[in-house]
Amino acid sequence: MDIKKNDIFTVQITDTGTEGEGIGKIAGFTLFVKDAVIGDTVQVKVMKAKKNYAYAKLEKVLVPSPFRVEPPCAFHRQCGGCQLQSLSYEKQLEFKQNKIRNNLVRIGGFEPEKIDACMEPIIGMEDPWHYRNKAQFPFGYDKEGNVVTGFYAGRTHTIIPNTDCALGVKENKEILEIILAYMKKYAVSAYEETTGKGLVRHVLIRKGFASGQIMVCLILNGKKLPEEQWLAEELWKIPGMTSVSVNVNTERTNVIMGKKVRVLKGEEKIEDAIGDVVFRISPLSFYQVNPVQTRKLYGQALEYAGLTGEETVWDLYCGIGTISLFLAQKAKKVYGVEIVPEAIADAKENAVRNGITNAEFYVGKAEEVLPQMYEEEGVYADVIVVDPPRKGCDEKCLETMVRMRPERIVYVSCDSATLARDLRYLGEMGYEIGKWRGCDMFPGTGHVESVIMMRNCGLKGK
Ligand code: SAH
């Protein structure tokens, strides 16, 4: 079949793609339709055609799917942050669980029957909105030259003005409006990527859900804001405001934060708790964005670790030590490894703060620290927990893990494709999947977190 750009079709959406887009077929030809929902009959316009497939734009929903819901955010189609907002939450969970399952089968090479037998149902949210404790809003100009803030339109750097994101906390709106009003009052410029000129680049807002403490950090293309105390005082009126700071980033880059933070009012860090463990979080630290689900995820990782109080545990990619300190309460000893020195400094401080004395932390790459500690010091592990970034674990890291031969490996992953790739390796090296489940840390979006327990099938270490 010959399909060209700008062709118009009526198609039934019969599947969901990996990014949450709808998939329909016309005479064996596959159409990927962003914003279409499985079960819809839609009219689409072809945007880009390849040999066997095409990307098409949703023009009109002719017959809505029974799984279609009214999306809470008016901007969700332009924004691109929430690919699944029009899909019922139940179906979102089903989609995410299948996504992990299919990756384990296709990329991991595991038997479908085995994967299904050791699956536990995905952990969803009771209220899947306003769950994010952190947001970063860019500043820029609209066509009339007014300063605006909001979100980048999908795959572009055009700002869609929106101060009321459906995933964020309700305080975001008030904070952004104060900053916009301040910029207008004192004629403060917004940063423009195209010229590298202008002052205010982004604002980072974070709220501790357990503590109620709020942090606002403005990222500047310069050292100082005019009348910055005035702004700090205005922001201070918001209940819970604990930290107002600026961060300097004068580089022409997509990286949002610079290295230095200067406090305008209050503390540099805010406090939050996951379960019984209290954390101090700086504007520069990585901290899980969905605290309600993080608590459940860590609880699941702890259960899969199967700790009795006698175990030695390694927590690789440990960030500020959130999982390590959670596990330390039930283990003999926990060792954490993380590449960012500031995060390890936080992890150590957090251990002291919580009176945890059986956790030790190392700065460095997991794929360097672990082999070195194993070869030179002969360290040991009953359980290894890994929580790597999207690209997954380095092979050198996996190789050392296998040589250390822990009884169990608990893999926490934000990308089920690299997870499946890494599990295939562990599978070939004498580990089998014990249990696995998804955890929906990012409702409304196509992303999903997974947690998996691999068991040693009886082989000894080398
Ligand atoms: N377990 C933590 C952090 C997970 S995010 C939590 O739940 O909060 C992944 C972490 O891996 C980040 O903190 C990142 O800085 C770190 N990281 C990235 N590459 C690494 C590497 N090669 N070795 C060790 N840590 C790494």
CSV table of C-alpha atoms and ligand atoms in Angstrom, one decimal:
chain,number,residue,atom,x,y,z
A,1,MET,CA,0.0,0.0,0.0
A,2,ASP,CA,1.3,3.4,-0.9
A,3,ILE,CA,0.9,5.9,2.0
A,4,LYS,CA,2.1,9.5,1.6
A,5,LYS,CA,2.4,12.6,3.8
A,6,ASN,CA,-0.9,14.5,4.2
A,7,ASP,CA,-3.0,11.4,3.4
A,8,ILE,CA,-6.1,11.2,5.5
A,9,PHE,CA,-7.4,7.9,6.9
A,10,THR,CA,-10.1,6.6,9.2
A,11,VAL,CA,-8.5,4.0,11.5
A,12,GLN,CA,-9.3,1.9,14.5
A,13,ILE,CA,-6.7,2.0,17.3
A,14,THR,CA,-6.0,-1.5,18.4
A,15,ASP,CA,-2.8,-1.3,20.4
A,16,THR,CA,-0.6,1.1,22.5
A,17,GLY,CA,3.0,1.8,21.5
A,18,THR,CA,6.0,2.1,23.9
A,19,GLU,CA,5.5,5.8,24.4
A,20,GLY,CA,1.8,5.5,25.0
A,21,GLU,CA,0.8,6.4,21.4
A,22,GLY,CA,-2.1,4.7,19.7
A,23,ILE,CA,-1.4,2.1,17.0
A,24,GLY,CA,-3.7,1.3,14.2
A,25,LYS,CA,-3.4,-0.8,11.1
A,26,ILE,CA,-4.5,-0.3,7.5
A,27,ALA,CA,-4.0,-3.3,5.2
A,28,GLY,CA,-0.9,-4.4,7.2
A,29,PHE,CA,0.6,-0.9,7.3
A,30,THR,CA,1.1,0.4,10.8
A,31,LEU,CA,0.1,3.9,11.9
A,32,PHE,CA,1.5,5.5,15.1
A,33,VAL,CA,-1.0,8.1,16.3
A,34,LYS,CA,0.0,10.3,19.3
A,35,ASP,CA,-3.0,11.1,21.6
A,36,ALA,CA,-5.2,8.3,20.2
A,37,VAL,CA,-6.4,5.8,22.7
A,38,ILE,CA,-6.8,2.1,22.3
A,39,GLY,CA,-10.4,1.4,21.3
A,40,ASP,CA,-10.8,4.7,19.5
A,41,THR,CA,-11.9,5.1,15.9
A,42,VAL,CA,-10.1,8.2,14.6
A,43,GLN,CA,-9.5,10.3,11.6
A,44,VAL,CA,-5.7,10.9,11.1
A,45,LYS,CA,-3.4,12.8,8.8
A,46,VAL,CA,-0.1,11.2,7.9
A,47,MET,CA,2.9,13.4,8.9
A,48,LYS,CA,5.8,11.1,8.0
A,49,ALA,CA,5.6,7.9,6.0
A,50,LYS,CA,8.2,5.1,5.9
A,51,LYS,CA,8.1,1.8,4.0
A,52,ASN,CA,5.9,-0.2,6.4
A,53,TYR,CA,4.8,2.4,8.9
A,54,ALA,CA,3.9,6.0,9.3
A,55,TYR,CA,3.5,8.6,12.0
A,56,ALA,CA,0.1,10.3,11.9
A,57,LYS,CA,-1.6,13.2,13.6
A,58,LEU,CA,-4.9,12.8,15.4
A,59,GLU,CA,-7.4,15.0,13.6
A,60,LYS,CA,-10.7,13.9,15.0
A,61,VAL,CA,-12.0,11.2,17.4
A,62,LEU,CA,-14.9,9.7,15.4
A,63,VAL,CA,-15.9,7.0,17.9
A,64,PRO,CA,-14.3,7.4,21.4
A,65,SER,CA,-12.9,4.4,23.1
A,66,PRO,CA,-14.7,3.1,26.2
A,67,PHE,CA,-11.3,3.7,27.9
A,68,ARG,CA,-11.1,7.3,27.0
A,69,VAL,CA,-11.5,9.8,29.9
A,70,GLU,CA,-11.7,13.6,30.1
A,71,PRO,CA,-8.0,14.7,30.7
A,72,PRO,CA,-7.6,17.1,33.6
A,73,CYS,CA,-5.1,19.3,31.9
A,74,ALA,CA,-6.2,21.5,28.9
A,75,PHE,CA,-2.6,21.5,27.6
A,76,HIS,CA,-1.8,17.8,27.6
A,77,ARG,CA,-1.7,17.4,23.8
A,78,GLN,CA,0.7,20.2,23.2
A,79,CYS,CA,2.8,19.6,26.3
A,80,GLY,CA,3.8,16.0,25.7
A,81,GLY,CA,4.7,15.4,29.4
A,82,CYS,CA,1.6,13.3,29.9
A,83,GLN,CA,1.1,10.9,26.9
A,84,LEU,CA,-1.6,8.9,28.7
A,85,GLN,CA,-3.9,11.5,30.2
A,86,SER,CA,-6.8,10.5,28.0
A,87,LEU,CA,-6.6,6.9,29.0
A,88,SER,CA,-8.4,5.6,32.1
A,89,TYR,CA,-6.1,5.0,35.0
A,90,GLU,CA,-6.9,1.2,35.1
A,91,LYS,CA,-5.9,0.9,31.4
A,92,GLN,CA,-2.7,3.0,32.0
A,93,LEU,CA,-1.7,0.4,34.6
A,94,GLU,CA,-2.4,-2.5,32.3
A,95,PHE,CA,-0.4,-0.8,29.5
A,96,LYS,CA,2.6,-0.3,31.9
A,97,GLN,CA,2.5,-3.8,33.2
A,98,ASN,CA,2.4,-5.2,29.7
A,99,LYS,CA,5.3,-2.9,28.6
A,100,ILE,CA,7.6,-4.4,31.3
A,101,ARG,CA,6.4,-7.9,30.6
A,102,ASN,CA,6.9,-7.6,26.9
A,103,ASN,CA,10.4,-6.2,27.3
A,104,LEU,CA,11.3,-9.1,29.7
A,105,VAL,CA,10.1,-11.6,27.0
A,106,ARG,CA,11.4,-9.8,23.9
A,107,ILE,CA,14.6,-8.3,25.1
A,108,GLY,CA,15.2,-10.4,28.2
A,109,GLY,CA,14.6,-13.7,26.4
A,110,PHE,CA,12.6,-15.1,29.3
A,111,GLU,CA,9.7,-17.6,28.7
A,112,PRO,CA,6.4,-15.8,28.8
A,113,GLU,CA,4.9,-18.5,31.1
A,114,LYS,CA,7.7,-18.0,33.6
A,115,ILE,CA,7.4,-14.2,33.5
A,116,ASP,CA,3.6,-14.4,34.0
A,117,ALA,CA,3.9,-16.9,36.8
A,118,CYS,CA,6.3,-14.8,38.9
A,119,MET,CA,4.6,-11.4,38.3
A,120,GLU,CA,2.9,-9.6,41.1
A,121,PRO,CA,0.3,-6.9,40.1
A,122,ILE,CA,1.5,-3.4,39.3
A,123,ILE,CA,1.4,-1.0,42.3
A,124,GLY,CA,-0.9,1.9,41.3
A,125,MET,CA,-1.9,5.1,43.0
A,126,GLU,CA,-5.2,5.8,44.7
A,127,ASP,CA,-5.1,9.4,43.5
A,128,PRO,CA,-3.0,9.6,40.4
A,129,TRP,CA,-2.8,13.4,40.2
A,130,HIS,CA,-0.7,16.1,41.9
A,131,TYR,CA,1.8,13.5,43.0
A,132,ARG,CA,5.1,15.1,41.9
A,133,ASN,CA,7.1,16.7,44.7
A,134,LYS,CA,9.4,18.5,42.3
A,135,ALA,CA,8.9,20.6,39.2
A,136,GLN,CA,11.3,22.7,37.0
A,137,PHE,CA,9.7,25.5,35.0
A,138,PRO,CA,11.5,27.3,32.2
A,139,PHE,CA,11.0,31.1,31.7
A,140,GLY,CA,10.9,32.8,28.3
A,141,TYR,CA,8.8,35.2,26.2
A,142,ASP,CA,5.5,34.8,24.3
A,143,LYS,CA,4.9,36.3,20.9
A,144,GLU,CA,3.9,39.7,22.4
A,145,GLY,CA,7.1,39.8,24.4
A,146,ASN,CA,5.6,39.0,27.8
A,147,VAL,CA,7.5,36.9,30.2
A,148,VAL,CA,5.9,33.5,30.5
A,149,THR,CA,6.6,30.2,32.3
A,150,GLY,CA,5.2,26.7,31.8
A,151,PHE,CA,6.4,23.7,29.9
A,152,TYR,CA,8.2,23.0,26.8
A,153,ALA,CA,5.9,21.8,24.0
A,154,GLY,CA,6.8,18.1,23.2
A,155,ARG,CA,10.2,17.8,21.6
A,156,THR,CA,10.7,21.6,21.2
A,157,HIS,CA,11.8,24.5,23.4
A,158,THR,CA,8.7,26.6,22.8
A,159,ILE,CA,7.1,27.4,26.2
A,160,ILE,CA,3.4,26.7,26.7
A,161,PRO,CA,2.3,29.1,29.4
A,162,ASN,CA,0.8,26.9,32.2
A,163,THR,CA,1.3,27.5,35.9
A,164,ASP,CA,-1.1,24.8,37.0
A,165,CYS,CA,0.4,21.4,35.9
A,166,ALA,CA,-1.9,18.5,36.9
A,167,LEU,CA,1.0,16.4,38.2
A,168,GLY,CA,2.5,19.1,40.4
A,169,VAL,CA,1.6,20.4,43.9
A,170,LYS,CA,-1.0,23.1,44.2
A,171,GLU,CA,1.6,25.6,45.6
A,172,ASN,CA,3.4,25.7,42.2
A,173,LYS,CA,0.8,28.1,40.8
A,174,GLU,CA,1.1,30.6,43.5
A,175,ILE,CA,4.9,30.5,43.5
A,176,LEU,CA,5.0,31.0,39.7
A,177,GLU,CA,2.6,33.9,39.8
A,178,ILE,CA,4.7,35.6,42.5
A,179,ILE,CA,7.8,35.2,40.4
A,180,LEU,CA,6.1,36.4,37.2
A,181,ALA,CA,4.7,39.5,39.1
A,182,TYR,CA,8.1,40.2,40.5
A,183,MET,CA,9.7,40.0,37.1
A,184,LYS,CA,7.2,42.4,35.7
A,185,LYS,CA,7.5,44.9,38.6
A,186,TYR,CA,11.3,45.0,38.5
A,187,ALA,CA,11.6,44.5,34.7
A,188,VAL,CA,13.7,41.3,35.2
A,189,SER,CA,14.5,39.6,32.0
A,190,ALA,CA,13.9,35.9,31.1
A,191,TYR,CA,16.7,33.9,29.6
A,192,GLU,CA,16.6,33.3,25.8
A,193,GLU,CA,18.3,30.1,24.6
A,194,THR,CA,18.8,31.5,21.1
A,195,THR,CA,20.8,34.5,22.1
A,196,GLY,CA,22.2,33.3,25.5
A,197,LYS,CA,20.9,36.7,27.0
A,198,GLY,CA,18.5,37.3,29.8
A,199,LEU,CA,18.6,36.5,33.5
A,200,VAL,CA,16.0,34.0,34.8
A,201,ARG,CA,16.3,30.5,33.2
A,202,HIS,CA,14.3,28.1,35.4
A,203,VAL,CA,12.8,27.8,38.8
A,204,LEU,CA,13.0,24.5,40.7
A,205,ILE,CA,10.2,23.9,43.2
A,206,ARG,CA,10.3,21.0,45.6
A,207,LYS,CA,7.9,20.1,48.5
A,208,GLY,CA,8.5,17.5,51.2
A,209,PHE,CA,5.2,15.7,51.3
A,210,ALA,CA,5.8,14.3,54.8
A,211,SER,CA,7.3,17.6,56.2
A,212,GLY,CA,5.3,20.2,54.3
A,213,GLN,CA,8.5,22.1,53.7
A,214,ILE,CA,8.9,23.9,50.4
A,215,MET,CA,12.0,24.9,48.5
A,216,VAL,CA,12.2,27.5,45.6
A,217,CYS,CA,15.5,27.8,43.7
A,218,LEU,CA,15.8,30.2,40.8
A,219,ILE,CA,18.4,29.3,38.2
A,220,LEU,CA,20.1,32.4,36.8
A,221,ASN,CA,22.2,33.3,33.9
A,222,GLY,CA,24.1,35.7,36.2
A,223,LYS,CA,25.0,36.0,39.9
A,224,LYS,CA,22.2,38.1,41.3
A,225,LEU,CA,18.6,39.1,41.0
A,226,PRO,CA,17.6,42.8,41.4
A,227,GLU,CA,15.7,43.3,44.6
A,228,GLU,CA,16.1,39.7,45.5
A,229,GLN,CA,15.1,40.1,49.1
A,230,TRP,CA,11.8,41.5,48.1
A,231,LEU,CA,11.1,38.4,46.1
A,232,ALA,CA,12.3,36.2,49.0
A,233,GLU,CA,9.9,37.9,51.4
A,234,GLU,CA,7.0,37.6,49.0
A,235,LEU,CA,7.7,33.9,48.6
A,236,TRP,CA,8.1,33.5,52.3
A,237,LYS,CA,4.4,34.3,52.8
A,238,ILE,CA,3.5,30.9,51.3
A,239,PRO,CA,2.9,28.4,54.2
A,240,GLY,CA,5.6,25.8,54.4
A,241,MET,CA,8.3,27.9,52.6
A,242,THR,CA,11.6,26.8,54.1
A,243,SER,CA,14.2,27.6,51.5
A,244,VAL,CA,14.6,30.3,48.9
A,245,SER,CA,17.8,30.3,46.9
A,246,VAL,CA,19.4,31.1,43.6
A,247,ASN,CA,21.7,28.9,41.5
A,248,VAL,CA,24.1,30.2,38.9
A,249,ASN,CA,24.2,28.6,35.5
A,250,THR,CA,25.9,30.9,32.8
A,251,GLU,CA,26.7,28.0,30.4
A,252,ARG,CA,24.9,27.7,27.1
A,253,THR,CA,23.6,24.3,27.7
A,254,ASN,CA,20.5,22.2,28.2
A,255,VAL,CA,21.7,21.2,31.7
A,256,ILE,CA,19.3,23.0,34.0
A,257,MET,CA,21.3,23.5,37.2
A,258,GLY,CA,24.7,25.0,37.8
A,259,LYS,CA,27.0,23.9,40.7
A,260,LYS,CA,26.6,26.7,43.2
A,261,VAL,CA,23.6,27.5,45.4
A,262,ARG,CA,23.2,30.8,47.3
A,263,VAL,CA,20.5,31.1,50.0
A,264,LEU,CA,18.3,34.2,49.9
A,265,LYS,CA,16.2,33.2,52.9
A,266,GLY,CA,15.8,30.2,55.2
A,267,GLU,CA,17.8,27.0,54.8
A,268,GLU,CA,19.7,25.6,51.8
A,269,LYS,CA,18.0,22.2,52.3
A,270,ILE,CA,14.5,21.0,53.1
A,271,GLU,CA,13.6,17.9,55.1
A,272,ASP,CA,11.4,15.0,54.1
A,273,ALA,CA,10.8,11.5,55.3
A,274,ILE,CA,10.3,8.2,53.6
A,275,GLY,CA,8.7,5.8,56.1
A,276,ASP,CA,10.7,6.3,59.3
A,277,VAL,CA,13.8,7.7,57.7
A,278,VAL,CA,14.4,11.5,57.6
A,279,PHE,CA,16.3,13.1,54.7
A,280,ARG,CA,17.8,16.5,54.1
A,281,ILE,CA,17.6,17.4,50.4
A,282,SER,CA,19.5,20.2,48.6
A,283,PRO,CA,18.4,21.8,45.4
A,284,LEU,CA,21.2,19.8,43.6
A,285,SER,CA,20.3,16.3,45.0
A,286,PHE,CA,18.5,13.6,43.1
A,287,TYR,CA,15.4,12.7,45.1
A,288,GLN,CA,12.5,10.4,43.9
A,289,VAL,CA,9.7,12.6,42.6
A,290,ASN,CA,6.7,10.6,43.7
A,291,PRO,CA,7.0,10.2,47.5
A,292,VAL,CA,3.8,8.1,47.9
A,293,GLN,CA,4.9,5.5,45.4
A,294,THR,CA,8.6,5.7,46.5
A,295,ARG,CA,7.5,4.5,50.0
A,296,LYS,CA,5.8,1.5,48.3
A,297,LEU,CA,8.6,0.9,45.9
A,298,TYR,CA,11.2,0.8,48.7
A,299,GLY,CA,9.0,-1.4,50.8
A,300,GLN,CA,8.8,-3.8,47.8
A,301,ALA,CA,12.6,-3.7,47.3
A,302,LEU,CA,13.0,-4.4,51.0
A,303,GLU,CA,10.6,-7.4,50.8
A,304,TYR,CA,12.5,-8.8,47.8
A,305,ALA,CA,15.8,-8.4,49.6
A,306,GLY,CA,14.5,-10.8,52.2
A,307,LEU,CA,16.5,-9.4,55.1
A,308,THR,CA,16.6,-11.0,58.5
A,309,GLY,CA,19.2,-8.7,60.2
A,310,GLU,CA,22.2,-10.8,59.3
A,311,GLU,CA,22.9,-9.8,55.8
A,312,THR,CA,25.5,-7.7,54.1
A,313,VAL,CA,23.9,-5.6,51.4
A,314,TRP,CA,25.4,-3.4,48.6
A,315,ASP,CA,23.2,-0.6,47.3
A,316,LEU,CA,24.6,0.5,43.9
A,317,TYR,CA,23.6,3.9,42.4
A,318,CYS,CA,22.5,4.9,45.9
A,319,GLY,CA,21.9,8.7,45.4
A,320,ILE,CA,21.5,10.3,48.8
A,321,GLY,CA,21.2,6.9,50.4
A,322,THR,CA,17.4,6.6,50.4
A,323,ILE,CA,17.3,2.9,49.7
A,324,SER,CA,20.5,2.2,51.7
A,325,LEU,CA,19.1,3.7,54.8
A,326,PHE,CA,15.7,2.1,54.4
A,327,LEU,CA,17.5,-1.3,54.1
A,328,ALA,CA,20.0,-0.6,56.9
A,329,GLN,CA,17.2,-0.8,59.4
A,330,LYS,CA,16.8,-4.5,58.6
A,331,ALA,CA,20.4,-5.5,57.6
A,332,LYS,CA,23.7,-6.2,59.4
A,333,LYS,CA,25.6,-3.8,57.1
A,334,VAL,CA,24.8,-1.7,54.0
A,335,TYR,CA,27.4,-0.3,51.6
A,336,GLY,CA,26.2,2.4,49.2
A,337,VAL,CA,28.0,3.5,46.0
A,338,GLU,CA,27.2,6.6,44.0
A,339,ILE,CA,29.0,8.7,41.4
A,340,VAL,CA,28.0,12.2,42.7
A,341,PRO,CA,30.1,13.3,45.6
A,342,GLU,CA,27.5,15.8,47.0
A,343,ALA,CA,24.9,13.0,47.1
A,344,ILE,CA,27.3,10.8,49.1
A,345,ALA,CA,27.9,13.7,51.5
A,346,ASP,CA,24.1,13.9,51.9
A,347,ALA,CA,23.9,10.2,52.4
A,348,LYS,CA,26.5,10.3,55.2
A,349,GLU,CA,24.7,13.2,56.9
A,350,ASN,CA,21.4,11.4,56.5
A,351,ALA,CA,22.8,8.3,58.2
A,352,VAL,CA,24.0,10.3,61.2
A,353,ARG,CA,20.8,12.2,61.4
A,354,ASN,CA,18.8,9.0,61.6
A,355,GLY,CA,21.2,7.3,64.1
A,356,ILE,CA,22.1,4.7,61.5
A,357,THR,CA,25.6,3.4,62.1
A,358,ASN,CA,25.7,0.3,59.9
A,359,ALA,CA,25.8,2.1,56.6
A,360,GLU,CA,28.9,3.1,54.7
A,361,PHE,CA,29.1,5.1,51.5
A,362,TYR,CA,31.6,5.3,48.7
A,363,VAL,CA,31.9,7.9,45.9
A,364,GLY,CA,32.7,6.6,42.4
A,365,LYS,CA,31.3,4.7,39.5
A,366,ALA,CA,29.6,1.4,40.5
A,367,GLU,CA,31.5,-0.4,37.7
A,368,GLU,CA,34.8,0.8,39.2
A,369,VAL,CA,34.2,0.8,43.0
A,370,LEU,CA,32.7,-2.6,43.2
A,371,PRO,CA,35.4,-4.5,41.2
A,372,GLN,CA,38.1,-2.7,43.1
A,373,MET,CA,36.5,-3.5,46.5
A,374,TYR,CA,36.0,-7.1,45.5
A,375,GLU,CA,39.4,-7.7,44.1
A,376,GLU,CA,41.5,-5.7,46.6
A,377,GLU,CA,39.5,-6.1,49.8
A,378,GLY,CA,37.5,-9.2,49.1
A,379,VAL,CA,34.2,-7.6,50.1
A,380,TYR,CA,31.1,-9.8,50.3
A,381,ALA,CA,27.4,-9.5,49.6
A,382,ASP,CA,24.3,-11.5,50.6
A,383,VAL,CA,22.1,-9.2,48.6
A,384,ILE,CA,22.9,-6.5,46.0
A,385,VAL,CA,20.4,-3.8,45.2
A,386,VAL,CA,20.8,-1.7,42.0
A,387,ASP,CA,18.9,1.3,41.0
A,388,PRO,CA,20.7,2.7,37.9
A,389,PRO,CA,19.8,5.6,35.6
A,390,ARG,CA,18.0,4.8,32.3
A,391,LYS,CA,21.0,3.4,30.5
A,392,GLY,CA,21.1,0.5,33.0
A,393,CYS,CA,24.1,-1.1,34.6
A,394,ASP,CA,27.6,-1.2,33.1
A,395,GLU,CA,28.7,-4.7,32.0
A,396,LYS,CA,31.7,-4.5,34.3
A,397,CYS,CA,29.4,-3.9,37.2
A,398,LEU,CA,27.1,-6.8,36.3
A,399,GLU,CA,30.2,-9.0,35.8
A,400,THR,CA,31.5,-8.3,39.3
A,401,MET,CA,28.0,-8.7,40.9
A,402,VAL,CA,27.9,-12.2,39.4
A,403,ARG,CA,31.4,-13.1,40.6
A,404,MET,CA,30.4,-11.9,44.1
A,405,ARG,CA,27.5,-14.4,43.9
A,406,PRO,CA,25.0,-12.8,46.2
A,407,GLU,CA,21.9,-14.9,47.1
A,408,ARG,CA,19.6,-12.3,45.7
A,409,ILE,CA,19.9,-9.3,43.4
A,410,VAL,CA,17.1,-6.7,43.6
A,411,TYR,CA,17.0,-4.6,40.5
A,412,VAL,CA,15.0,-1.3,40.6
A,413,SER,CA,14.7,0.2,37.2
A,414,CYS,CA,13.1,3.2,35.5
A,415,ASP,CA,13.6,1.7,32.0
A,416,SER,CA,12.4,-1.8,31.4
A,417,ALA,CA,14.3,-2.2,28.1
A,418,THR,CA,17.7,-1.8,29.7
A,419,LEU,CA,16.4,-3.8,32.7
A,420,ALA,CA,15.5,-6.7,30.4
A,421,ARG,CA,18.9,-6.5,28.7
A,422,ASP,CA,20.7,-6.7,32.1
A,423,LEU,CA,18.5,-9.5,33.4
A,424,ARG,CA,19.3,-11.5,30.3
A,425,TYR,CA,22.9,-11.4,31.3
A,426,LEU,CA,22.2,-12.3,34.9
A,427,GLY,CA,20.0,-15.1,33.6
A,428,GLU,CA,22.8,-16.5,31.5
A,429,MET,CA,25.1,-16.3,34.6
A,430,GLY,CA,23.0,-18.6,36.8
A,431,TYR,CA,20.3,-16.3,38.2
A,432,GLU,CA,16.6,-16.8,37.8
A,433,ILE,CA,13.7,-14.4,38.2
A,434,GLY,CA,12.1,-14.9,41.6
A,435,LYS,CA,9.4,-12.2,41.5
A,436,TRP,CA,8.8,-9.0,39.7
A,437,ARG,CA,6.3,-6.1,39.6
A,438,GLY,CA,5.7,-2.7,38.2
A,439,CYS,CA,5.3,0.4,40.3
A,440,ASP,CA,3.5,3.4,38.8
A,441,MET,CA,5.7,6.3,39.9
A,442,PHE,CA,4.6,8.5,36.9
A,443,PRO,CA,0.8,8.3,36.4
A,444,GLY,CA,-0.4,10.1,33.2
A,445,THR,CA,2.9,9.5,31.5
A,446,GLY,CA,4.3,6.5,29.6
A,447,HIS,CA,7.0,5.8,32.1
A,448,VAL,CA,7.0,3.0,34.6
A,449,GLU,CA,9.3,1.8,37.4
A,450,SER,CA,10.0,-1.9,37.9
A,451,VAL,CA,11.4,-3.9,40.8
A,452,ILE,CA,12.7,-7.4,40.3
A,453,MET,CA,14.2,-10.1,42.5
A,454,MET,CA,16.7,-12.5,40.9
A,455,ARG,CA,17.8,-15.6,42.8
A,456,ASN,CA,21.0,-17.4,42.7
A,457,CYS,CA,20.4,-20.9,41.3
A,458,GLY,CA,23.0,-22.6,43.5
A,459,LEU,CA,26.2,-21.6,41.8
A,460,LYS,CA,29.2,-20.5,43.8
A,461,GLY,CA,31.2,-17.3,43.4
A,462,LYS,CA,34.6,-17.0,41.8
B,1,SAH,N1,18.7,4.9,44.6
B,1,SAH,C1,18.5,6.3,44.6
B,1,SAH,C2,19.0,7.0,43.3
B,1,SAH,C3,18.6,6.4,42.0
B,1,SAH,S1,18.9,7.4,40.6
B,1,SAH,C4,17.1,6.8,44.9
B,1,SAH,O1,16.2,5.9,44.9
B,1,SAH,O2,16.9,7.9,45.3
B,1,SAH,C5,20.4,6.8,39.9
B,1,SAH,C6,21.6,7.3,40.6
B,1,SAH,O3,22.7,6.7,40.0
B,1,SAH,C7,21.8,8.8,40.5
B,1,SAH,O4,22.0,9.3,41.8
B,1,SAH,C8,23.1,9.0,39.7
B,1,SAH,O5,23.9,10.1,40.1
B,1,SAH,C9,23.8,7.7,40.0
B,1,SAH,N2,24.8,7.2,38.9
B,1,SAH,C10,24.7,7.3,37.6
B,1,SAH,N3,25.7,6.7,37.0
B,1,SAH,C11,26.4,6.0,38.0
B,1,SAH,C12,27.5,5.1,38.0
B,1,SAH,N4,28.1,4.8,36.9
B,1,SAH,N5,27.9,4.6,39.2
B,1,SAH,C13,27.3,5.0,40.4
B,1,SAH,N6,26.2,5.8,40.4
B,1,SAH,C14,25.8,6.3,39.2
